mmCIF file of N, CA and C in Angstrom:
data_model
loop_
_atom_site.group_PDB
_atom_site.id
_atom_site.type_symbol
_atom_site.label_atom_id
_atom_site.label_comp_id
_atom_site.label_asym_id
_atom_site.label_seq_id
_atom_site.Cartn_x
_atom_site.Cartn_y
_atom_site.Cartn_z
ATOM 1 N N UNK A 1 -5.225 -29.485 6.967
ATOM 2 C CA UNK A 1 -5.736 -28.121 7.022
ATOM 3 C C UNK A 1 -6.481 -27.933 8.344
ATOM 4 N N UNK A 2 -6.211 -26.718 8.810
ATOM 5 C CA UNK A 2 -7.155 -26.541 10.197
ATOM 6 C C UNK A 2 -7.652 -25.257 10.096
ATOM 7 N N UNK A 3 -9.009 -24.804 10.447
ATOM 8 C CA UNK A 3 -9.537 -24.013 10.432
ATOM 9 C C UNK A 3 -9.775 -23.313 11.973
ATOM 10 N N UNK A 4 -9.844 -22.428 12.075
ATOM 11 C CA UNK A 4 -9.832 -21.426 13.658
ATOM 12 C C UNK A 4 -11.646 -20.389 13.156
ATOM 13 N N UNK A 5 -12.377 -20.745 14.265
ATOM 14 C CA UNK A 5 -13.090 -19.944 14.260
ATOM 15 C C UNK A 5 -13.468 -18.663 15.582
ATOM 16 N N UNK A 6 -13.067 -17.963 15.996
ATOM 17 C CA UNK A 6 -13.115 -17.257 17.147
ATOM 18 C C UNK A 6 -14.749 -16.326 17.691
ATOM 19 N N UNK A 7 -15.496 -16.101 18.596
ATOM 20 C CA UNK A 7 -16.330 -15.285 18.592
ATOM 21 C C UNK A 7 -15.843 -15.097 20.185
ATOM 22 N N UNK A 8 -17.083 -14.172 20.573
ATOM 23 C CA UNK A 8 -16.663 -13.947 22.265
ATOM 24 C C UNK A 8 -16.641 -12.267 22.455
ATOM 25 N N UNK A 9 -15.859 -11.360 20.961
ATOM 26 C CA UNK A 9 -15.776 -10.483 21.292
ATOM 27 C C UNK A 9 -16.649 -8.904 21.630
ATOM 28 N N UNK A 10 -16.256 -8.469 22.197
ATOM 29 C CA UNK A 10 -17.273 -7.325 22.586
ATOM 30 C C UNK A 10 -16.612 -5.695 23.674
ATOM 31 N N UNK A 11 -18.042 -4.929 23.928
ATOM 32 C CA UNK A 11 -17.820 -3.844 23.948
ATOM 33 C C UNK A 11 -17.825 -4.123 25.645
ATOM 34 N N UNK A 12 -17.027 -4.281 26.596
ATOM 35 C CA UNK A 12 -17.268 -3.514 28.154
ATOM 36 C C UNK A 12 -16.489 -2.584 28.703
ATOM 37 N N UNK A 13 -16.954 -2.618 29.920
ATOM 38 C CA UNK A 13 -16.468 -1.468 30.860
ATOM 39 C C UNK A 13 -15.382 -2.238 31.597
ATOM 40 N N UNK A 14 -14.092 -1.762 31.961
ATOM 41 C CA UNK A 14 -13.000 -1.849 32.445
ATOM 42 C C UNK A 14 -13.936 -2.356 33.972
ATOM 43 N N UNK A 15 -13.428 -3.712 34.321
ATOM 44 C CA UNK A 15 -13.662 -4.552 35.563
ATOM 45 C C UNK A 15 -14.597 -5.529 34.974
ATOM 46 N N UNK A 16 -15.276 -5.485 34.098
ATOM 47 C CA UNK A 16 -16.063 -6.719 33.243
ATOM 48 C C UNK A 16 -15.373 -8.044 32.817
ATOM 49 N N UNK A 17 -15.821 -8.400 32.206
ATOM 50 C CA UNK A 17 -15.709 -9.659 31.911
ATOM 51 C C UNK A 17 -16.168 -10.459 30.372
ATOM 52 N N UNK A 18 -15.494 -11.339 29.694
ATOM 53 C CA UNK A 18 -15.766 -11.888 28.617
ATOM 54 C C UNK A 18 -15.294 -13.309 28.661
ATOM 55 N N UNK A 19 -15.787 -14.156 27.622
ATOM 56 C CA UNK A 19 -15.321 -15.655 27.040
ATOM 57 C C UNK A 19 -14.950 -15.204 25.809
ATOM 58 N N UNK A 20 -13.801 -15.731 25.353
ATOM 59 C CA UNK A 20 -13.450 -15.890 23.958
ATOM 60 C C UNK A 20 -13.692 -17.359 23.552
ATOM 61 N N UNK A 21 -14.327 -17.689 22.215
ATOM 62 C CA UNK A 21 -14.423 -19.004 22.029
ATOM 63 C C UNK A 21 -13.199 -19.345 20.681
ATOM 64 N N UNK A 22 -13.487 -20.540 20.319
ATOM 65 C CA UNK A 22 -12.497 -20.778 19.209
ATOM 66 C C UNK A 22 -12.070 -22.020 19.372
ATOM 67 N N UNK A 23 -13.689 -22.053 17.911
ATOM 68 C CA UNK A 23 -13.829 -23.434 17.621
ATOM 69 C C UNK A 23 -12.469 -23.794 16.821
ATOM 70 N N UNK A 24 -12.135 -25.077 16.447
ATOM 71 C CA UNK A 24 -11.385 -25.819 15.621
ATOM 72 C C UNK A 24 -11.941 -27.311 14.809
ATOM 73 N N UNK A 25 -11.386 -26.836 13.417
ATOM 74 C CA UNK A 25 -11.964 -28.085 13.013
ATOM 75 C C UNK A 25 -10.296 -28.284 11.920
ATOM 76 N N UNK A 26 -10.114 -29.426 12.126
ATOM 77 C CA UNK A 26 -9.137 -29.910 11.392
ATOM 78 C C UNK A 26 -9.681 -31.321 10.132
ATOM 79 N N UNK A 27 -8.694 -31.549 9.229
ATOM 80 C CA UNK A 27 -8.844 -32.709 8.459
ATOM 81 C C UNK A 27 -8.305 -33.836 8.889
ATOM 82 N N UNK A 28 -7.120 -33.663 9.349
ATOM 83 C CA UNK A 28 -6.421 -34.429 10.093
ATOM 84 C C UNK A 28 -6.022 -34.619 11.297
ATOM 85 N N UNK A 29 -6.566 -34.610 12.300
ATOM 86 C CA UNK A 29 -6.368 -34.542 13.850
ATOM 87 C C UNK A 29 -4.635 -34.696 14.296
ATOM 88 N N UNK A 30 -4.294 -33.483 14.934
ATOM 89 C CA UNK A 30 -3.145 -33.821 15.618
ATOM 90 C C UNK A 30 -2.754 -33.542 17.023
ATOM 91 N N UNK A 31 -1.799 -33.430 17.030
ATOM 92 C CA UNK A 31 -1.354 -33.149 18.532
ATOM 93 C C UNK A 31 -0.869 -31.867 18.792
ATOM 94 N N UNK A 32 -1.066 -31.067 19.010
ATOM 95 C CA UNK A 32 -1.272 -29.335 18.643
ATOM 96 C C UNK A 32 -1.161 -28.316 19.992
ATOM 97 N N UNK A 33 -0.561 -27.192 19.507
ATOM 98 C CA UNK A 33 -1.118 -26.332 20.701
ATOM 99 C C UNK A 33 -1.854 -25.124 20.165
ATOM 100 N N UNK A 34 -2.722 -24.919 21.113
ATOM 101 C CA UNK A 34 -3.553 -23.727 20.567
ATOM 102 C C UNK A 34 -3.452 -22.620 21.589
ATOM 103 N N UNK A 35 -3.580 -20.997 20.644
ATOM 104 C CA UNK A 35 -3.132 -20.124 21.656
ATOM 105 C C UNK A 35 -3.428 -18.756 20.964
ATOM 106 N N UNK A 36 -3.209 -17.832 22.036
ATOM 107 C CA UNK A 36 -4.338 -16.807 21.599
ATOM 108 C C UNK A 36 -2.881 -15.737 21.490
ATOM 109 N N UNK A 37 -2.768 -14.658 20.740
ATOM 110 C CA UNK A 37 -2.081 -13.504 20.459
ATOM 111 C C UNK A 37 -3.519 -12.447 20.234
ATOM 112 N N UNK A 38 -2.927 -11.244 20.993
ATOM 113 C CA UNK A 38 -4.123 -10.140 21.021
ATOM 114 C C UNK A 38 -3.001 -8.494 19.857
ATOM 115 N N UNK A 39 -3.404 -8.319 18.918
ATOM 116 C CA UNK A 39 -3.206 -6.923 18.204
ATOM 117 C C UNK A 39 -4.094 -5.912 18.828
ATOM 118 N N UNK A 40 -3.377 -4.823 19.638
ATOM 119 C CA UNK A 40 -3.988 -3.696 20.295
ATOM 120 C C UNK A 40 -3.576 -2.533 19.480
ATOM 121 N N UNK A 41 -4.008 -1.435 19.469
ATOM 122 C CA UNK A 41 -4.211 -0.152 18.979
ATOM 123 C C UNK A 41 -2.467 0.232 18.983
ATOM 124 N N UNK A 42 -1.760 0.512 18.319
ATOM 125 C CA UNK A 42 -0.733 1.162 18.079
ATOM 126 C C UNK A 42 0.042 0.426 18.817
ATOM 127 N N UNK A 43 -0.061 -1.097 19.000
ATOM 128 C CA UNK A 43 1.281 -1.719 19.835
ATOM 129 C C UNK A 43 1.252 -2.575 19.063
ATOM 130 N N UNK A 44 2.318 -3.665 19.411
ATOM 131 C CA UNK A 44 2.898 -4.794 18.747
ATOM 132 C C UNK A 44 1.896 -5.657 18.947
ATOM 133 N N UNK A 45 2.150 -7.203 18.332
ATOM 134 C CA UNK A 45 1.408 -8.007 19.101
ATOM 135 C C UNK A 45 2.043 -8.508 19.982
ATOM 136 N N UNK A 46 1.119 -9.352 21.144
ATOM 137 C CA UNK A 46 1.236 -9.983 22.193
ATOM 138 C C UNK A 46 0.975 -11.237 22.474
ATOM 139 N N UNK A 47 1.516 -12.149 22.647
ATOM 140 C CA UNK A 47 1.015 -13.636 22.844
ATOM 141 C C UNK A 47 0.064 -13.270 24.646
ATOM 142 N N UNK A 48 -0.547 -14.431 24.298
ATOM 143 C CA UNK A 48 -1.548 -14.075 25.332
ATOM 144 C C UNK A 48 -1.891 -15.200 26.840
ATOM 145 N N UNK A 49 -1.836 -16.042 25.651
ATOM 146 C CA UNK A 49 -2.103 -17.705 26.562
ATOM 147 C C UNK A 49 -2.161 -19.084 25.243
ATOM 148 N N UNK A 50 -1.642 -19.868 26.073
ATOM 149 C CA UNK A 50 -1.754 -20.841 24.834
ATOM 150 C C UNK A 50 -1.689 -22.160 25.732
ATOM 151 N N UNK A 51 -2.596 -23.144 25.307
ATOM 152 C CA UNK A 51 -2.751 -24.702 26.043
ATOM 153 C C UNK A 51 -2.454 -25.582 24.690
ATOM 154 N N UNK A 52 -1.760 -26.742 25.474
ATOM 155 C CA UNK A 52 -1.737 -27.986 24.952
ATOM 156 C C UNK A 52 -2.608 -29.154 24.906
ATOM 157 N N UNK A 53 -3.811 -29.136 24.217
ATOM 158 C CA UNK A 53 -4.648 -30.006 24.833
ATOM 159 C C UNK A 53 -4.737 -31.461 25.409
ATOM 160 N N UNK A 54 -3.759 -31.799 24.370
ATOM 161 C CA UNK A 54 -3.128 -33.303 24.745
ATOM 162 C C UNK A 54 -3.027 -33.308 26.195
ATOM 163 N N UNK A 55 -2.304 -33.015 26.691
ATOM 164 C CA UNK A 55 -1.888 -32.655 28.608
ATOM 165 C C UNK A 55 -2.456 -31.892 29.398
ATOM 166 N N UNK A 56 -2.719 -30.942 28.515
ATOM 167 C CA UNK A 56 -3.886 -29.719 29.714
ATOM 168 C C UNK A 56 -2.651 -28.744 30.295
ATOM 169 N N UNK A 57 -1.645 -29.075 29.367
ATOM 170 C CA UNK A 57 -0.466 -27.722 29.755
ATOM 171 C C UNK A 57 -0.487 -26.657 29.261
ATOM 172 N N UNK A 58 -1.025 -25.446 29.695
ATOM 173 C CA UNK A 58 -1.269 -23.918 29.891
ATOM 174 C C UNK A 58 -0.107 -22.693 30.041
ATOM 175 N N UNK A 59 -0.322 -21.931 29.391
ATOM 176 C CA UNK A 59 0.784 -20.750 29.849
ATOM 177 C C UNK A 59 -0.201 -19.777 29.829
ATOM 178 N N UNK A 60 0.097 -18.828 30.207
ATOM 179 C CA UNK A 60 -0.040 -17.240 30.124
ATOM 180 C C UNK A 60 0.635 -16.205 30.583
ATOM 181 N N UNK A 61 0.564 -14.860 29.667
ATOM 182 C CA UNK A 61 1.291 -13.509 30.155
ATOM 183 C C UNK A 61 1.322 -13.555 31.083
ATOM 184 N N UNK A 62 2.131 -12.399 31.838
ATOM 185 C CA UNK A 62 2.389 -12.549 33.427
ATOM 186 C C UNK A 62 1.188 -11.536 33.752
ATOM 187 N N UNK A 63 1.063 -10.536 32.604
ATOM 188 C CA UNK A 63 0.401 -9.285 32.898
ATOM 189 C C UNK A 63 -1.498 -9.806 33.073
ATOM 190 N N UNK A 64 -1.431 -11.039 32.313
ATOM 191 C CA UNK A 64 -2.875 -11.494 32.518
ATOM 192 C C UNK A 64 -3.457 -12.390 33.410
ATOM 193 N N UNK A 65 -1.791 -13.432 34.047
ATOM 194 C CA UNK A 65 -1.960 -14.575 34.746
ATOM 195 C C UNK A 65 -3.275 -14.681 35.540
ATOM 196 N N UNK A 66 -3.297 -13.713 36.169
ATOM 197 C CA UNK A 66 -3.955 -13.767 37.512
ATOM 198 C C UNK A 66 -5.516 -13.001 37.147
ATOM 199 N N UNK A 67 -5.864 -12.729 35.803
ATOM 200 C CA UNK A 67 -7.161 -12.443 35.689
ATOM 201 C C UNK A 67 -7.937 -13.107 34.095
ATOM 202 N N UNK A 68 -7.130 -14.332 33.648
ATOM 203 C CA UNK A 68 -7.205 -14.412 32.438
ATOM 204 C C UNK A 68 -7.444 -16.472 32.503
ATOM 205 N N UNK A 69 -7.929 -17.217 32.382
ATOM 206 C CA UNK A 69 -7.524 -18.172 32.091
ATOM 207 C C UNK A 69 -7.898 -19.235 30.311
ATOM 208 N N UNK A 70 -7.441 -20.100 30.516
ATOM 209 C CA UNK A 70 -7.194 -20.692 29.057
ATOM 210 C C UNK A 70 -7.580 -21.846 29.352
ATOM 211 N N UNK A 71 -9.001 -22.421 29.236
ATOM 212 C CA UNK A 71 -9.374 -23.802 28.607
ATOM 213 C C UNK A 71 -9.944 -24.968 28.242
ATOM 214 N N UNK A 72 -10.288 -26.177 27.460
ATOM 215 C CA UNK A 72 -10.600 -27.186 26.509
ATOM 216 C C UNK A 72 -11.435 -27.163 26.784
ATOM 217 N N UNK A 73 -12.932 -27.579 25.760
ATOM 218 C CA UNK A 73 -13.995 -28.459 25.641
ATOM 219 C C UNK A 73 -13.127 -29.779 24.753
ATOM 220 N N UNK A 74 -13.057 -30.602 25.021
ATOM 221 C CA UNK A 74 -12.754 -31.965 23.643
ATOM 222 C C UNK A 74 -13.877 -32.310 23.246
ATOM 223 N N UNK A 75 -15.175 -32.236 23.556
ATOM 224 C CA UNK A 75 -16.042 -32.463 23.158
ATOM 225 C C UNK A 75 -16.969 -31.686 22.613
ATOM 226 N N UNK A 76 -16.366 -30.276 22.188
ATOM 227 C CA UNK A 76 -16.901 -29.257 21.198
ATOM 228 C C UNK A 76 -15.744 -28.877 20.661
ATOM 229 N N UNK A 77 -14.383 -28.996 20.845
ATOM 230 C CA UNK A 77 -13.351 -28.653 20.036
ATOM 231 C C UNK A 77 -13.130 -27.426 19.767
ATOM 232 N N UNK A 78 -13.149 -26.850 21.008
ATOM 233 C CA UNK A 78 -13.209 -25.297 21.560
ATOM 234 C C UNK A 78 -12.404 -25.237 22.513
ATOM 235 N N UNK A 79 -11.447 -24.319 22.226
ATOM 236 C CA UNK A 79 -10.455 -23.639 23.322
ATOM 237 C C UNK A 79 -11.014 -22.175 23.879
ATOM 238 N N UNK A 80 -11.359 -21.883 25.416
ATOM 239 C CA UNK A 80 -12.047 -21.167 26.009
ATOM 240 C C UNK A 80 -10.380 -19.400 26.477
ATOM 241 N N UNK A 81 -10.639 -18.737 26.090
ATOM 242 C CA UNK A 81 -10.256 -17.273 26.810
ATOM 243 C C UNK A 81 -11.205 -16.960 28.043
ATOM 244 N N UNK A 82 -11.283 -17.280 29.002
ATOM 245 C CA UNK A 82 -12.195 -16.220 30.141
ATOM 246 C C UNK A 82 -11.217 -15.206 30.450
ATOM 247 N N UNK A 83 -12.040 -13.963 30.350
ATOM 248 C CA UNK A 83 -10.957 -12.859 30.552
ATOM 249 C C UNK A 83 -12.452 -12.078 31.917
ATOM 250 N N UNK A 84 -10.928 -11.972 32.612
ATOM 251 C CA UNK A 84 -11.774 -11.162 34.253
ATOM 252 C C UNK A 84 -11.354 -10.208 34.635
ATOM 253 N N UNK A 85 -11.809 -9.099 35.601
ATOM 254 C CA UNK A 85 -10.921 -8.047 35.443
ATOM 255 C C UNK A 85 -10.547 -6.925 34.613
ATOM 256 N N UNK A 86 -11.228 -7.040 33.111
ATOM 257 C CA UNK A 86 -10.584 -6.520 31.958
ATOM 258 C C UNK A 86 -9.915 -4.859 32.089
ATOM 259 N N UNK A 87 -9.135 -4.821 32.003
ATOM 260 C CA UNK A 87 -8.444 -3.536 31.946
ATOM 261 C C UNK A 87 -8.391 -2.543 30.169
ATOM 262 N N UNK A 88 -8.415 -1.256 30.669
ATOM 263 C CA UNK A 88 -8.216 -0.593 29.193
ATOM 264 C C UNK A 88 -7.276 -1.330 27.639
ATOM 265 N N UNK A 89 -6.220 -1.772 28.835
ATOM 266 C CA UNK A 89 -4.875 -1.858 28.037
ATOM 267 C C UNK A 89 -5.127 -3.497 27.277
ATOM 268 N N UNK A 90 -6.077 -4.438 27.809
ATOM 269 C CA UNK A 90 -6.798 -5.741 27.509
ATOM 270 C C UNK A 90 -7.323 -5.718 25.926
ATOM 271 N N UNK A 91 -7.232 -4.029 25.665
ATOM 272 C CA UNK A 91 -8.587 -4.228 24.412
ATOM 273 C C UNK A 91 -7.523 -4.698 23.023
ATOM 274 N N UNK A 92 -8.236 -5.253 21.829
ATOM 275 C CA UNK A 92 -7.110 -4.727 20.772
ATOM 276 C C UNK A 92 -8.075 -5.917 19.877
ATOM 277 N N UNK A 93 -7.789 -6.732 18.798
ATOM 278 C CA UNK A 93 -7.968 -7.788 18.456
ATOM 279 C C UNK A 93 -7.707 -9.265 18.407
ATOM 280 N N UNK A 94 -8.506 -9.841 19.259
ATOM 281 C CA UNK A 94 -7.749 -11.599 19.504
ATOM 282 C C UNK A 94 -7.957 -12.591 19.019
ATOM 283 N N UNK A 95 -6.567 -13.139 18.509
ATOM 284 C CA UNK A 95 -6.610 -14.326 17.714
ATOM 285 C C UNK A 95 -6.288 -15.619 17.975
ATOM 286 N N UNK A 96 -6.857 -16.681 17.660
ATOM 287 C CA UNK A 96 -6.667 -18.058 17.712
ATOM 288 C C UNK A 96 -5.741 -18.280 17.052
ATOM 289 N N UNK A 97 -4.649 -19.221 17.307
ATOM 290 C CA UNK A 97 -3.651 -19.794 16.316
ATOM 291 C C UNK A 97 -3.439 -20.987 16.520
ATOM 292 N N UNK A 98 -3.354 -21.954 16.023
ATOM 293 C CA UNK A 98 -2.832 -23.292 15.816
ATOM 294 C C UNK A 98 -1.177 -24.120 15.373
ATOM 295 N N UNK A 99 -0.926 -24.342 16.458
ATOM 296 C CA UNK A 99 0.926 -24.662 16.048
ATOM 297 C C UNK A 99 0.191 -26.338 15.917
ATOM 298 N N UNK A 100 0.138 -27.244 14.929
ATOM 299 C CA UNK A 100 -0.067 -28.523 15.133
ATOM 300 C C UNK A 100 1.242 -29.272 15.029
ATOM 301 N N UNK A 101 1.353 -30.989 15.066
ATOM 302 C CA UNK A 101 2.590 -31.283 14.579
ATOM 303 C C UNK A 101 3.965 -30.935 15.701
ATOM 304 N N UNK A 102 3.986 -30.476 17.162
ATOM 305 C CA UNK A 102 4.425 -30.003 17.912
ATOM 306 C C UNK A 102 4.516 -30.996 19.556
ATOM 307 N N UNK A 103 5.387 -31.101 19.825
ATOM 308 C CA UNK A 103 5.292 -31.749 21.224
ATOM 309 C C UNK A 103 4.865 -30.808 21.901
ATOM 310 N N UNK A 104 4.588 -29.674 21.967
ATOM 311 C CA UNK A 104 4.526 -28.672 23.167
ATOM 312 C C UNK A 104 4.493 -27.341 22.888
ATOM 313 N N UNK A 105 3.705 -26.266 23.229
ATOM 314 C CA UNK A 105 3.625 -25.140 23.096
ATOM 315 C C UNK A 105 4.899 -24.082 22.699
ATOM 316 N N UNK A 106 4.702 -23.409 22.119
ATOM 317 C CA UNK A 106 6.224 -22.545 22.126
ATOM 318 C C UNK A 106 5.807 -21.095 22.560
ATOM 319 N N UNK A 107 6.793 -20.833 22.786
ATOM 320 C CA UNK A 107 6.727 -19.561 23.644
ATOM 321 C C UNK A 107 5.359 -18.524 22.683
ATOM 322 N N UNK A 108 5.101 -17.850 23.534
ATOM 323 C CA UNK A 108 3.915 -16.842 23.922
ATOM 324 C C UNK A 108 3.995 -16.292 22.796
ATOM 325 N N UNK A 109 5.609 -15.085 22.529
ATOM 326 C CA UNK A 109 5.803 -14.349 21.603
ATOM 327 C C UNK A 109 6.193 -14.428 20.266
ATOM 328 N N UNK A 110 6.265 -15.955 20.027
ATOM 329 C CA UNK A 110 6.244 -16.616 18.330
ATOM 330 C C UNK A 110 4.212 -16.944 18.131
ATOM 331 N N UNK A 111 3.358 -16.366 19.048
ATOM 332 C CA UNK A 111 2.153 -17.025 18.503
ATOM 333 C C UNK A 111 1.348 -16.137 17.426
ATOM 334 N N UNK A 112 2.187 -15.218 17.224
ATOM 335 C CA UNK A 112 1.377 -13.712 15.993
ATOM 336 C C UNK A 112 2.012 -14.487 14.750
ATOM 337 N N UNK A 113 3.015 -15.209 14.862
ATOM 338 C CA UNK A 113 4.111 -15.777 13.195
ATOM 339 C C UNK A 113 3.769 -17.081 13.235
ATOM 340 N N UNK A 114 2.645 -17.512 13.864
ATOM 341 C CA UNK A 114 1.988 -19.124 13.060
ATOM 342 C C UNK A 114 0.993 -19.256 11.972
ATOM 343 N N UNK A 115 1.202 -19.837 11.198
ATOM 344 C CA UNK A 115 0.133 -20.080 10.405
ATOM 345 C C UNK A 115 -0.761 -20.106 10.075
ATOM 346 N N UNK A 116 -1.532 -21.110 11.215
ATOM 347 C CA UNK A 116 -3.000 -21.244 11.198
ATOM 348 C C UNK A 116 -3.422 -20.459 11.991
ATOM 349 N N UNK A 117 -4.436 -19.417 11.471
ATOM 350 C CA UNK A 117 -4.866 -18.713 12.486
ATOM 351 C C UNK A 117 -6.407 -17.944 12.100
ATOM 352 N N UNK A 118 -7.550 -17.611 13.515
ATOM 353 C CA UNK A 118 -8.393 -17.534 12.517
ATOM 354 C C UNK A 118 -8.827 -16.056 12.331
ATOM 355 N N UNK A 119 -10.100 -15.245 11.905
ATOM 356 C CA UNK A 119 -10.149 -13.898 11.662
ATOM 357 C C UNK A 119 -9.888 -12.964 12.999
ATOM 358 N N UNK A 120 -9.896 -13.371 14.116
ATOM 359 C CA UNK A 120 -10.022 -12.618 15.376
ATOM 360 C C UNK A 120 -10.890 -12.148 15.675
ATOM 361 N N UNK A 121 -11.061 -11.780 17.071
ATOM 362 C CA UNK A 121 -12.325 -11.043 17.561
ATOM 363 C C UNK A 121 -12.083 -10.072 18.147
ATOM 364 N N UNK A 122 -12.813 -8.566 17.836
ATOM 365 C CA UNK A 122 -12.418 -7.879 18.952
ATOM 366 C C UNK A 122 -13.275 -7.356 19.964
ATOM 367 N N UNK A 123 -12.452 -7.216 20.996
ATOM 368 C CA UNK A 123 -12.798 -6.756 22.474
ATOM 369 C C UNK A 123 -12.323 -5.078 23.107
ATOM 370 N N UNK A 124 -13.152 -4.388 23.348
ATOM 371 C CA UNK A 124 -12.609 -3.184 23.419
ATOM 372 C C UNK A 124 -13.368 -2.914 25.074
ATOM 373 N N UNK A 125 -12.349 -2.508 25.932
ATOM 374 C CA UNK A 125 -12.621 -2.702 27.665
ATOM 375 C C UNK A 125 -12.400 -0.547 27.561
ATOM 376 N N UNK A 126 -14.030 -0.242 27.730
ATOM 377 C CA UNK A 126 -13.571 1.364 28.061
ATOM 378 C C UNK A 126 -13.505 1.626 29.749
ATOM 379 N N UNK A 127 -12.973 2.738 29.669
ATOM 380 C CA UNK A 127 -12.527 2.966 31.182
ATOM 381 C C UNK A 127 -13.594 3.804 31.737
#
């Protein structure tokens, strides 16, 4: 069983800035990837970023690459969101998910249909 706990989220102004946190606590330790999908206001979801901690192998949207990064404490068992830049279109609700049991991350847009995942946080960027 793995549990996702997320905080971080909040109210700014478009060019601000946030941390998303998201703790993890498991029963059984594995080899896992963890990764964030954001639910925004009348859109689909979106995979967002997701790391492998085992390796320190990272992805992210293209739309966030360059103002968004993804990652580890091992020694608080926290996967980090820094989000920079934040734009209107940034806001929505973001979630932690856990693929464990996995050699390697899977794509971005299967991370809303995993399992483990925890309540989300939301972040709302006004203009």
């Amino acid at each position: 069983q793995i549990h996702l706990a997320e905080s971080g989220g909040g109210s700014v102004q478009a060019g601000g800035s946030l941390r998303l946190s998201c703790v993890i606590s498991e029963s059984e330790p594995s080899n896992k990837c963890i990764g964030w999908f954001r639910q925004g206001p009348a859109k689909e979801s979106e995979g967002v970023a997701a790391i492998y901690p085992s390796y320190g192998t990272r992805s992210l949207r293209p739309s966030v690459a360059d103002r968004f990064t993804i990652s580890q404490d091992d020694a608080k068992n926290t996967i980090y969101l820094q989000m920079n830049n934040l734009k209107p279109e940034d806001s929505g609700v973001y979630v932690c998910v856990a693929v464990p049991w996995v050699p390697g991350c899977p794509a971005l847009a299967s991370l809303s249909t995993q399992r483990y995942r925890g309540q989300g946080t939301r972040v709302t960027v006004a203009s």
